[in-house]
CSV table of C-alpha atoms in Angstrom, one decimal:
chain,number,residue,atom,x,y,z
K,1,UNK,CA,92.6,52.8,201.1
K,2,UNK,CA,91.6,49.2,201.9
K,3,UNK,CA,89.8,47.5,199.5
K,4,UNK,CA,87.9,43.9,200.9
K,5,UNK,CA,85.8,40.9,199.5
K,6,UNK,CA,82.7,39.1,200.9
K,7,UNK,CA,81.8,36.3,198.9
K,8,UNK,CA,77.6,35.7,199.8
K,9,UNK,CA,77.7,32.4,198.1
K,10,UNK,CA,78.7,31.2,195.3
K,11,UNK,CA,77.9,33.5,192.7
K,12,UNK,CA,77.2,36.8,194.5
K,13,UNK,CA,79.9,38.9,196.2
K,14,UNK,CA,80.6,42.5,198.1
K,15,UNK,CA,83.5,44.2,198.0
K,16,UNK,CA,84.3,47.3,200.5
K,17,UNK,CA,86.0,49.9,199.4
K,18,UNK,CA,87.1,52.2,202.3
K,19,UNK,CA,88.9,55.5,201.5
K,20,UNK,CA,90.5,58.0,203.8
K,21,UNK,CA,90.4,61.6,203.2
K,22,UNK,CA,93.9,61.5,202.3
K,23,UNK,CA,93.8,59.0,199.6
K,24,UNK,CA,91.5,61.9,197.2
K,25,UNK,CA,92.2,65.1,199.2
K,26,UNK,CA,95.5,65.8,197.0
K,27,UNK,CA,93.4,65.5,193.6
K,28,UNK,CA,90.4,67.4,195.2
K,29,UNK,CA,92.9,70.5,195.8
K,30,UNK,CA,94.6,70.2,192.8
K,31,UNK,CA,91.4,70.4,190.9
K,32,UNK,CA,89.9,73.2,193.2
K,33,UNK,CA,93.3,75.6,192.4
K,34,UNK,CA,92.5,74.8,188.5
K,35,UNK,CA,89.2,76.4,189.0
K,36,UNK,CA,90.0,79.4,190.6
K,37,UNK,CA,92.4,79.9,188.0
K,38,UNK,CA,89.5,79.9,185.1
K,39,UNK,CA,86.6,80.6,187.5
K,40,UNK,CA,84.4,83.8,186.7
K,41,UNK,CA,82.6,85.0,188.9
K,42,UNK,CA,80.8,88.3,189.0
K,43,UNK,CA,82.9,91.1,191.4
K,44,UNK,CA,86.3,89.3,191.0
K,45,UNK,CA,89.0,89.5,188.4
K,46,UNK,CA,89.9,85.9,186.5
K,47,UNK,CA,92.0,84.1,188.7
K,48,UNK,CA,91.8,86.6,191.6
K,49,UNK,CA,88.6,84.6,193.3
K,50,UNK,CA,89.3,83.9,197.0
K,51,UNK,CA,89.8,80.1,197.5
K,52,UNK,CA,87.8,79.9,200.5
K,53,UNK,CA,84.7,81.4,197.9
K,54,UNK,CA,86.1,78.6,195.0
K,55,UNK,CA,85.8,75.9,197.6
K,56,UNK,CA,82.8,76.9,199.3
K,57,UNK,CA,80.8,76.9,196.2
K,58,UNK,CA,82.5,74.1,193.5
K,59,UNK,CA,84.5,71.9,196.9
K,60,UNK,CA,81.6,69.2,197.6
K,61,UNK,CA,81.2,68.5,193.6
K,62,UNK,CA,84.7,68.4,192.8
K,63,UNK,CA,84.8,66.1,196.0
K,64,UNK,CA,81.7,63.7,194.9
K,65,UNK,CA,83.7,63.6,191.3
K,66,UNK,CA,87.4,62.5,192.5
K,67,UNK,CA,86.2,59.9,195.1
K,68,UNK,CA,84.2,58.4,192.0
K,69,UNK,CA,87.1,58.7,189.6
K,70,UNK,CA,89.4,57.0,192.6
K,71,UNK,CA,86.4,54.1,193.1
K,72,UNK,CA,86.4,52.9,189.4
K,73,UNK,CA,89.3,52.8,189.3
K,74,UNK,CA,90.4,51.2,192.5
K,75,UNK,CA,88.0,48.5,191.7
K,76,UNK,CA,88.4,47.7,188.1
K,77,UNK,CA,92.2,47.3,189.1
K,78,UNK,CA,91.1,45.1,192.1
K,79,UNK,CA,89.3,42.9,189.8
K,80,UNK,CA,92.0,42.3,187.5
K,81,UNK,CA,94.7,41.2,190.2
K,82,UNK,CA,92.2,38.8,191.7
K,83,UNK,CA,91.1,38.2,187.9
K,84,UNK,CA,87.1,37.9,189.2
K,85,UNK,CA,85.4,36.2,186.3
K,86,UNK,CA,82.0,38.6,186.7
K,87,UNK,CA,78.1,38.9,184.8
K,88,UNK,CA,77.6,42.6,183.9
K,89,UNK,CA,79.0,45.5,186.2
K,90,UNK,CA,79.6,45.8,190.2
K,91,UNK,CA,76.7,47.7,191.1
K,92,UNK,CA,77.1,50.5,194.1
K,93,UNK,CA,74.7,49.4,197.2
K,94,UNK,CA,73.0,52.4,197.9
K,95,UNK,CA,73.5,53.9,201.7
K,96,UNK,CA,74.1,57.2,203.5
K,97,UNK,CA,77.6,58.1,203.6
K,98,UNK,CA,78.8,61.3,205.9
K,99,UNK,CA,80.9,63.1,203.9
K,100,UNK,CA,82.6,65.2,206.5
K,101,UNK,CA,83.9,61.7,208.2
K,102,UNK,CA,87.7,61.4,208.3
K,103,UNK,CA,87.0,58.1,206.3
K,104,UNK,CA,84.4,56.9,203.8
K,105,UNK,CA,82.9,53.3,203.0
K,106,UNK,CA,81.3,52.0,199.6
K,107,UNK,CA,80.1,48.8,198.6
K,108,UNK,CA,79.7,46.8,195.7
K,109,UNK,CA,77.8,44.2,194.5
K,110,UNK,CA,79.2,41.4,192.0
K,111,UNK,CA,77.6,38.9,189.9
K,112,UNK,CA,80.2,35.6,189.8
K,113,UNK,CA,80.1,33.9,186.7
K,114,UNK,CA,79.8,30.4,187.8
K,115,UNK,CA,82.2,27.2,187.5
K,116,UNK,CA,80.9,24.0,185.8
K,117,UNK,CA,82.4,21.6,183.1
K,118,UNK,CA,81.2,21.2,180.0
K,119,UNK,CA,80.9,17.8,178.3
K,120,UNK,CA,80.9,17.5,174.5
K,121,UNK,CA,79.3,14.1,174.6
K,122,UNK,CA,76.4,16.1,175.5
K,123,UNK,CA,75.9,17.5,172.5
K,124,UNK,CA,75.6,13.5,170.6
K,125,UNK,CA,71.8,13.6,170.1
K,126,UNK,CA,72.5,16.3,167.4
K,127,UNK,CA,72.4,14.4,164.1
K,128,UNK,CA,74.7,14.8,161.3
K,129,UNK,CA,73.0,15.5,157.9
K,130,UNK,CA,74.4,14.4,154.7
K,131,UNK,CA,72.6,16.0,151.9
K,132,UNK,CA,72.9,14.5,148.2
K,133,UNK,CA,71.4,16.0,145.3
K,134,UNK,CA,69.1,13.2,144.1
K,135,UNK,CA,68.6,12.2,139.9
K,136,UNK,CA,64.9,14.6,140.5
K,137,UNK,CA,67.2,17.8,141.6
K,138,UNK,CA,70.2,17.6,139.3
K,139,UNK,CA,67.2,17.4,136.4
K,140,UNK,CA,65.4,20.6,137.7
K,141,UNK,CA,69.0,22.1,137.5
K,142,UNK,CA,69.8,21.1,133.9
K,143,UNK,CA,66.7,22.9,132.8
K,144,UNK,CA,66.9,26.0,135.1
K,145,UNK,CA,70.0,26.4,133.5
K,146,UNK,CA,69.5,25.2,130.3
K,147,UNK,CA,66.3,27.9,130.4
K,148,UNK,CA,68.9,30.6,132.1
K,149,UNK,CA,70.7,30.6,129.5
K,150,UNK,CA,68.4,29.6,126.6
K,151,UNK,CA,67.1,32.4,123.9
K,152,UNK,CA,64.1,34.6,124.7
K,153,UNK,CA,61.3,34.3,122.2
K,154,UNK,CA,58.2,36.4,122.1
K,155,UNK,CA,54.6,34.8,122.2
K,156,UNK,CA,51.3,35.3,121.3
K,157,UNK,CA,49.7,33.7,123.8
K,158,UNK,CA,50.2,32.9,127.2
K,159,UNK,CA,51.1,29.3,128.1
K,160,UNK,CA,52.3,27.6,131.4
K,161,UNK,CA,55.7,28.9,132.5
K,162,UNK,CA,55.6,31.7,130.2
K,163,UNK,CA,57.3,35.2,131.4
K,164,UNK,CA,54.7,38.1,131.4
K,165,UNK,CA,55.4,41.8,131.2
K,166,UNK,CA,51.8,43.4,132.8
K,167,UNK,CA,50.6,46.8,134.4
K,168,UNK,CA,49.0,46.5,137.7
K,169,UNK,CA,47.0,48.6,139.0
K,170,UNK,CA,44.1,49.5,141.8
K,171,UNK,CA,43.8,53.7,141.5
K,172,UNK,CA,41.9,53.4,144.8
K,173,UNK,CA,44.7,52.3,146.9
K,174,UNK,CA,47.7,53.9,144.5
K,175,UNK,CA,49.3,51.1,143.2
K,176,UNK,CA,50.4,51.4,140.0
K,177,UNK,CA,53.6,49.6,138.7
K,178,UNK,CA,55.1,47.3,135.9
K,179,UNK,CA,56.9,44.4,136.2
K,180,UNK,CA,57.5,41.0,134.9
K,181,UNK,CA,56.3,37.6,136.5
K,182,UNK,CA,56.0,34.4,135.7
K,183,UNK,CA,52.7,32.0,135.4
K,184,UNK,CA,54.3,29.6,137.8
K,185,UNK,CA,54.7,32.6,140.5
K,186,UNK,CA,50.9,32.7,140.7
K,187,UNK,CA,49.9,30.6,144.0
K,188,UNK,CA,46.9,28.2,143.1
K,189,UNK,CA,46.3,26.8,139.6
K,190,UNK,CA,42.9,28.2,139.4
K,191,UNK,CA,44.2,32.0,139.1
K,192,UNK,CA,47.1,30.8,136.8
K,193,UNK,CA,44.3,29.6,134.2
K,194,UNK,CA,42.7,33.0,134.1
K,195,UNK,CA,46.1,34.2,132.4
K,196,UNK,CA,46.7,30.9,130.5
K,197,UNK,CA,45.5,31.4,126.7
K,198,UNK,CA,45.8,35.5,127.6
K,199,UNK,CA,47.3,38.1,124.3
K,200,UNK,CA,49.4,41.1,125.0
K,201,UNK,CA,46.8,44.5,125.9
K,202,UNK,CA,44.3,41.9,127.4
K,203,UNK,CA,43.5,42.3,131.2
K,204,UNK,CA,43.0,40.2,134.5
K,205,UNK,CA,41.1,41.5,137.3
K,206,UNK,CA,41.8,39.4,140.5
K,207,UNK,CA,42.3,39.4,144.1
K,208,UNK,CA,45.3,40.1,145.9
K,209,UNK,CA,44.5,37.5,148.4
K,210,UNK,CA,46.4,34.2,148.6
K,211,UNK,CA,47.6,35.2,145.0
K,212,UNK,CA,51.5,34.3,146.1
K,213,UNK,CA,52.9,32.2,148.1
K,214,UNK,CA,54.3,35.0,150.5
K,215,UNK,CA,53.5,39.1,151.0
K,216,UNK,CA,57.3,39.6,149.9
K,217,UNK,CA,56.5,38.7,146.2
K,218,UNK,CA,52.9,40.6,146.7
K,219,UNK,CA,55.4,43.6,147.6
K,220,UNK,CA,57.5,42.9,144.4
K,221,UNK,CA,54.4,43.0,142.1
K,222,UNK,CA,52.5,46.6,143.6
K,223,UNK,CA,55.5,48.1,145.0
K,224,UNK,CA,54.0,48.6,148.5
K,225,UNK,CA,55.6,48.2,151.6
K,226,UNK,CA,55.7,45.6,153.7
K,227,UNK,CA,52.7,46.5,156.3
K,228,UNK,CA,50.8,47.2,153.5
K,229,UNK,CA,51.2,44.1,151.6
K,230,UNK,CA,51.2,42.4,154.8
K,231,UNK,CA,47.3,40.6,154.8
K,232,UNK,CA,46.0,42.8,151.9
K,233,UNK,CA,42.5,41.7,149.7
K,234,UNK,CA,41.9,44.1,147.0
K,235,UNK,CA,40.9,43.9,143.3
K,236,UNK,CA,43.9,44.5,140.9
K,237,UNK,CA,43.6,44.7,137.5
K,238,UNK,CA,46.8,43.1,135.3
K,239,UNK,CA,47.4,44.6,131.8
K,240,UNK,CA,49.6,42.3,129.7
K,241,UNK,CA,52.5,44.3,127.7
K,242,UNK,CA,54.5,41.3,126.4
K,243,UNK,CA,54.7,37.3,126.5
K,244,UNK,CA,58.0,35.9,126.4
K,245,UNK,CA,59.2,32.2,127.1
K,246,UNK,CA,62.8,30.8,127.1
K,247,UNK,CA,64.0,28.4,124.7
K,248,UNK,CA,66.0,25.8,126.2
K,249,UNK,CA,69.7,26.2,125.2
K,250,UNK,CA,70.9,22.7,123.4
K,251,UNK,CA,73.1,20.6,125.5
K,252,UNK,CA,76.0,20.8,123.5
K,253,UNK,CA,79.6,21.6,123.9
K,254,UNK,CA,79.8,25.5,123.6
K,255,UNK,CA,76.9,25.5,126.6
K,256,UNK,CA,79.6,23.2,128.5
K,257,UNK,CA,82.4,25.7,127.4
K,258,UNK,CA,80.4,28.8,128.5
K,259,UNK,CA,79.6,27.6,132.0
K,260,UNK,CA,82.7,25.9,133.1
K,261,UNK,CA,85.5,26.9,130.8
K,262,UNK,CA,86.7,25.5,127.7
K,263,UNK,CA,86.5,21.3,127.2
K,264,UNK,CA,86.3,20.9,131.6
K,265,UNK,CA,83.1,19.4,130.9
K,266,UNK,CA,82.2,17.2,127.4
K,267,UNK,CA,79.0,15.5,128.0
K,268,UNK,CA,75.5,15.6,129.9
K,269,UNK,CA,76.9,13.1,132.1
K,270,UNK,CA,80.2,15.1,133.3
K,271,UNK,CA,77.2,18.3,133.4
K,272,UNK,CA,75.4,16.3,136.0
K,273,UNK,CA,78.3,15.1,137.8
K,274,UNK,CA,79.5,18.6,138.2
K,275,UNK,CA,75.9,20.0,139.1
K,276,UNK,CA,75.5,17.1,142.0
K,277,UNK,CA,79.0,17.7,143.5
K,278,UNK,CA,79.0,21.7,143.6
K,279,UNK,CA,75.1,20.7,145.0
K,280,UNK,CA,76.3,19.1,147.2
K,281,UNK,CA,79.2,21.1,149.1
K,282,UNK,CA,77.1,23.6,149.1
K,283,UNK,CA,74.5,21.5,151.1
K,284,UNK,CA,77.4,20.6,153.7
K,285,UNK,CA,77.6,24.2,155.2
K,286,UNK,CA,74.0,24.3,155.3
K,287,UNK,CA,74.1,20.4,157.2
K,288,UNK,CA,77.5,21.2,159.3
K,289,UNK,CA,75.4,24.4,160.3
K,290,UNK,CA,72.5,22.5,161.4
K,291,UNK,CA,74.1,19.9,163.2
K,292,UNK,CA,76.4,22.8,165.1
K,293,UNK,CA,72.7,24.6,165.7
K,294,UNK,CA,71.7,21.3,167.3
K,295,UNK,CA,74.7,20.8,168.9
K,296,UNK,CA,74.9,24.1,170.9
K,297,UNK,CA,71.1,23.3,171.8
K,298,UNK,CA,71.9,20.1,173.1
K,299,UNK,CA,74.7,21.3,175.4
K,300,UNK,CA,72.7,24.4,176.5
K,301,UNK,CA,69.9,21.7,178.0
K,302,UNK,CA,72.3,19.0,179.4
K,303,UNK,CA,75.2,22.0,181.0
K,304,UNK,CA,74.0,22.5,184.5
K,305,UNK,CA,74.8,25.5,187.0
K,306,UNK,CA,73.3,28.0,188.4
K,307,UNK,CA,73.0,32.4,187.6
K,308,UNK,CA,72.9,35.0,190.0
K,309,UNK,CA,69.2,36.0,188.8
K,310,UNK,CA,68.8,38.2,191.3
K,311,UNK,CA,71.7,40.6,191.1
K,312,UNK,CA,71.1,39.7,187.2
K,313,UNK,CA,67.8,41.4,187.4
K,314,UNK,CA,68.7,44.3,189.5
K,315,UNK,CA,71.7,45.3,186.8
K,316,UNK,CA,69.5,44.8,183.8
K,317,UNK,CA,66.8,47.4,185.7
K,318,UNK,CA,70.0,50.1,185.1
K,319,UNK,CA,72.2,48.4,182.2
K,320,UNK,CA,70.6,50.2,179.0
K,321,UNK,CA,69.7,53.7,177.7
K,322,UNK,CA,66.3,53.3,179.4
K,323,UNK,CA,65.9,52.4,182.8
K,324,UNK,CA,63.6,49.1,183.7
K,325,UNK,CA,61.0,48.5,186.1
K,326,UNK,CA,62.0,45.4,188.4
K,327,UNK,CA,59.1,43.5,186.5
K,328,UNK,CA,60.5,44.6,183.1
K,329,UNK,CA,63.9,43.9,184.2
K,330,UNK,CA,63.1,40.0,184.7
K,331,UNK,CA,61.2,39.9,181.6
K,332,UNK,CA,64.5,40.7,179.7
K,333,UNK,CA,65.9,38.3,181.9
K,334,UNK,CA,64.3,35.5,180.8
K,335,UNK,CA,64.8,36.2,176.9
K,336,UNK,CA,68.3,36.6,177.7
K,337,UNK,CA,69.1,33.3,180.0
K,338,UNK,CA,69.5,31.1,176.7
K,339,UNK,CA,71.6,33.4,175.4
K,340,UNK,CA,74.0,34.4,178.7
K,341,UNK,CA,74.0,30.4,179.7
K,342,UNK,CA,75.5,30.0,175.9
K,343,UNK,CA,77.7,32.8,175.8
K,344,UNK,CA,79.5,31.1,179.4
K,345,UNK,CA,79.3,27.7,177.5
K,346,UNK,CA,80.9,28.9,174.0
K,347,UNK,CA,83.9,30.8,176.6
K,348,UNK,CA,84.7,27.4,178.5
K,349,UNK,CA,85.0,25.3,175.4
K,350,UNK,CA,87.2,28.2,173.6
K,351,UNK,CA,89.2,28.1,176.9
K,352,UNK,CA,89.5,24.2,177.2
K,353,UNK,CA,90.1,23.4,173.7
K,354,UNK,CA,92.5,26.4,173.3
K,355,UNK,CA,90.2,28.1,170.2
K,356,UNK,CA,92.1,31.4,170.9
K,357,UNK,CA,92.0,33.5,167.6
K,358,UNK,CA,95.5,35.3,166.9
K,359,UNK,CA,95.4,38.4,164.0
K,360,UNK,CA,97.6,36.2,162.3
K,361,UNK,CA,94.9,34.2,161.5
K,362,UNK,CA,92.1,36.5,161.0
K,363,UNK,CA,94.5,38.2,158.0
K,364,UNK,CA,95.0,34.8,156.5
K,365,UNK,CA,91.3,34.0,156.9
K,366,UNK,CA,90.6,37.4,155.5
K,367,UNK,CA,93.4,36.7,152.4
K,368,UNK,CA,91.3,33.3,151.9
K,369,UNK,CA,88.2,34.7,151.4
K,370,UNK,CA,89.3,37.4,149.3
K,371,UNK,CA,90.8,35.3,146.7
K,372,UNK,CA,87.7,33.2,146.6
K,373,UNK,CA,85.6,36.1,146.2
K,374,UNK,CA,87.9,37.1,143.2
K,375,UNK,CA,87.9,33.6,141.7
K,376,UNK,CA,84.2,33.5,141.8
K,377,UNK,CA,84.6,36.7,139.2
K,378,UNK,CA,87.2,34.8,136.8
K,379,UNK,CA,90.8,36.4,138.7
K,380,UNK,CA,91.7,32.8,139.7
K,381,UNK,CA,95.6,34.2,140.3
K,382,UNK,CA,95.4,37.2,141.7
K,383,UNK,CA,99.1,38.9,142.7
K,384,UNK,CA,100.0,38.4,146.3
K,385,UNK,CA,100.1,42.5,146.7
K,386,UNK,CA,97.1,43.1,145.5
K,387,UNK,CA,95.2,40.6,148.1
K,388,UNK,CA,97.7,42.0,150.7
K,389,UNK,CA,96.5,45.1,149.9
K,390,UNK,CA,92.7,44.1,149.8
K,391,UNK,CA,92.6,42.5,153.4
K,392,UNK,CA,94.2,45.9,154.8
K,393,UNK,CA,91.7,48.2,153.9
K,394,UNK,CA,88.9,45.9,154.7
K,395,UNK,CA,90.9,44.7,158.1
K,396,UNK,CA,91.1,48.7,158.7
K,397,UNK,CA,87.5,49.0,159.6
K,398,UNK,CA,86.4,47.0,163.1
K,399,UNK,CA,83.2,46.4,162.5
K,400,UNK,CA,84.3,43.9,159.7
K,401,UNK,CA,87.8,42.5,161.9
K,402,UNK,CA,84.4,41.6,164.4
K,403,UNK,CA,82.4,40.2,161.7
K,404,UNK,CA,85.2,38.4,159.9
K,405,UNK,CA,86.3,36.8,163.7
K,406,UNK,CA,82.8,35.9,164.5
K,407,UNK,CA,83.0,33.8,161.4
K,408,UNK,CA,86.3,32.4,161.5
K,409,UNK,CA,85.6,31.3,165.6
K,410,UNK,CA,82.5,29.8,164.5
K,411,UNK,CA,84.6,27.9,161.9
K,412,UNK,CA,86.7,26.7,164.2
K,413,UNK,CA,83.5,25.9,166.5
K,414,UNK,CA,82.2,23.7,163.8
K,415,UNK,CA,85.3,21.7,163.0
K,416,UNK,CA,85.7,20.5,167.0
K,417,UNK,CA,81.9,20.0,167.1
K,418,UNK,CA,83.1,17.7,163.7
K,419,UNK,CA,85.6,16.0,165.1
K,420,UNK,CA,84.7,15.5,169.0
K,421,UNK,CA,81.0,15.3,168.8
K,422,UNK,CA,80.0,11.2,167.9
K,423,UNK,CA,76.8,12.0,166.6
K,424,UNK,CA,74.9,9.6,164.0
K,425,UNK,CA,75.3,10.6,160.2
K,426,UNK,CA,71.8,10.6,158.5
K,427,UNK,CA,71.5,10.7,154.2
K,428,UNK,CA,68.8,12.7,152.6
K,429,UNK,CA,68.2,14.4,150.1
K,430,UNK,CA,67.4,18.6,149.6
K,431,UNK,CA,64.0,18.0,149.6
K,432,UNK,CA,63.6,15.7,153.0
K,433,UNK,CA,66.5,17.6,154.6
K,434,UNK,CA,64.2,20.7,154.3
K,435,UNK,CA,60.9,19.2,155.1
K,436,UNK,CA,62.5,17.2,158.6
K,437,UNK,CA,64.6,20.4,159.5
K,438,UNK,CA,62.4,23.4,159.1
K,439,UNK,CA,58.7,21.0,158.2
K,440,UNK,CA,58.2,22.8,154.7
């Protein structure tokens, strides 16, 4: 066997592969003699069939499968010692080989990933958000949670951010449910003052049309699916049940007690100051997440180097379940690039900046977000054993050792982006940081 390269160019490569009938004849006749030993065929006892008769009628196929066998694995070794950084799979160049030769020749085409540098300064336009939680917010919060946890109180009639129990219901498209919304849900002002002054068995006919602010909520309230809700205008008909508000519970020192533990927090002030600084770490992994976003957009656009489209194109046409046309093939291409151009980006700054991830450090990872998990329901010193014994079942399954080391290399992403990245630091709060990042 003789196994050679010819690089094309750059990225594109064929390697030879030329066998000789005694590199596979050995396994072919091994394989024919286990055959004749199981082979039935009508007119001869098991194991009796004449060998010319076994060879004559299973030889070629057994042939066709041990030079394959022999190729794979001939070249997947090849690739290793020469440690051939390739895009998707060598693909066999298709040509008429003479089987009865004394030798045999296959080639293969490769896709070279290419070499380039990647610099991080690239990534500086990127800005660096930090959030605060403004006076307005940490308000809103006080009396979300001041109503959260505030006593429920039955009404007559119904006022402006009451809670309403209501039938709905339109026989002629089947939707019939109860539920409970509030006045505020309701989109536009004008179809929350045909419920305002409302009593309990009184009912609301009104169009499903624009009546929230998206067709998930509309799904909530019929209890259709998705394509149904999805653009629907019909007549409903609500039937109020029950009218309930929530009494704001008083600011006082058993509220503190019952939300962070007894006498951590003694006054409206120390509430607000612990509102705005949980707030406001939460609002850092939503910033460091944006700015990483950015970041990885930035280097995708400034990292220059070429693909092998073509040879790209021609493996996607054979790559999944369903073969592609060539046209169909390039389409994919072109949804993928983005993604393929970052995937080679993301590997050369793990490799350069030595981001390796050992299972050392996907069980501690694992241990660290266990125990926050279990703080978050009051076991704030759990027993070493029994987080030990937590991270091995869930480390067990592979799907979640993949998930869990997705999230700790993306960590580990965002702290170099951090730390190497000299972007400009801009302050807003919630409110702007929404409206600038996703225009809402």
């Amino acid at each position: 066997m003789n196994i050679t390269r010819n690089n094309v160019d750059a990225l594109n490569a064929v390697i030879t592969i030329d066998l000789a009938k005694q590199d596979f004849a050995e396994n072919v006749e091994k394989v024919l003699k286990d055959y004749r030993k199981n082979a039935n065929i009508p007119g001869f006892r098991k194991g009796q069939v004449p060998a010319a008769l076994v060879k004559k009628q299973y030889g070629q196929a057994i042939m066709f499968d041990e030079v394959n066998k022999l190729l794979q694995e001939s070249l997947n070794n090849y690739l290793n010692e020469e440690k051939l950084d390739i895009l998707g799979n060598p693909l066999p160049v298709a040509k008429d080989i003479d089987w009865d030769a004394d030798s045999l020749s296959f080639d293969f085409e490769l896709g070279l990933a290419p070499e380039f540098t990647v610099n991080l300064e690239a990534a500086k336009t990127a800005a660096k958000y930090k959030i605060v939680a403004d006076e307005e917010m940490v308000n809103e919060q006080v009396e979300y949670i001041q109503k959260q946890y505030g006593k429920l109180i039955s009404k007559e009639k119904v006022e402006e951010g009451d809670d309403i129990r209501v039938k709905v219901v339109n026989q002629e498209e089947g939707i019939e449910n109860e539920t409970t919304i509030n006045v505020a849900d309701i989109r536009t002002k004008t179809n929350q003052k045909k419920f305002i002054g409302k009593k309990v068995n009184d009912e609301i006919t009104i169009s499903t049309k624009g009546l929230f602010e998206d067709d998930h909520k509309l799904m909530d309230v019929l209890k259709v699916d998705h394509d149904k809700a999805h653009g629907l205008e019909v007549e409903v008909t609500f039937t109020i049940e029950e009218i309930s508000t929530k009494e704001k519970a008083e600011l006082n020192q058993e509220f503190f007690d019952k939300l962070f533990g007894e006498g951590k927090v003694t006054s409206e002030d120390e509430l607000k100051a612990r509102i705005k600084e949980d707030a406001e770490k939460q609002f850092a992994q939503q910033a460091d997440q944006k700015f990483m976003n950015d970041a990885v957009e930035a280097l995708v656009d400034n990292t220059k180097f070429d693909l092998p489209k073509e040879f790209l194109i021609k493996w996607l046409q054979t790559a999944g379940e369903t073969a592609l046309t060539a046209e169909q093939a390039e389409e994919e291409y072109t949804k993928s690039e983005k993604g393929l151009r970052y995937q080679l980006i993301e590997g050369k700054i793990i490799t350069d900046n030595g981001l390796q991830i050992t299972f050392d450090e996907i069980k501690d990872y694992t241990s660290g977000l266990i125990k926050d998990q279990m703080a978050q329901f009051g076991q704030l010193e759990p027993s070493e054993d029994d987080v030990t014994n937590i991270v091995s079942r869930v480390l067990s399954n592979q799907e979640e050792v993949k998930r869990i080391s997705e999230q700790l290399m993306n960590d580990k992403m965002m702290k170099l982006f951090s730390e190497k990245v000299a972007a400009d630091t801009k302050e807003v709060t919630y409110k702007d940081f929404v409206k600038e990042v996703y225009g809402e």
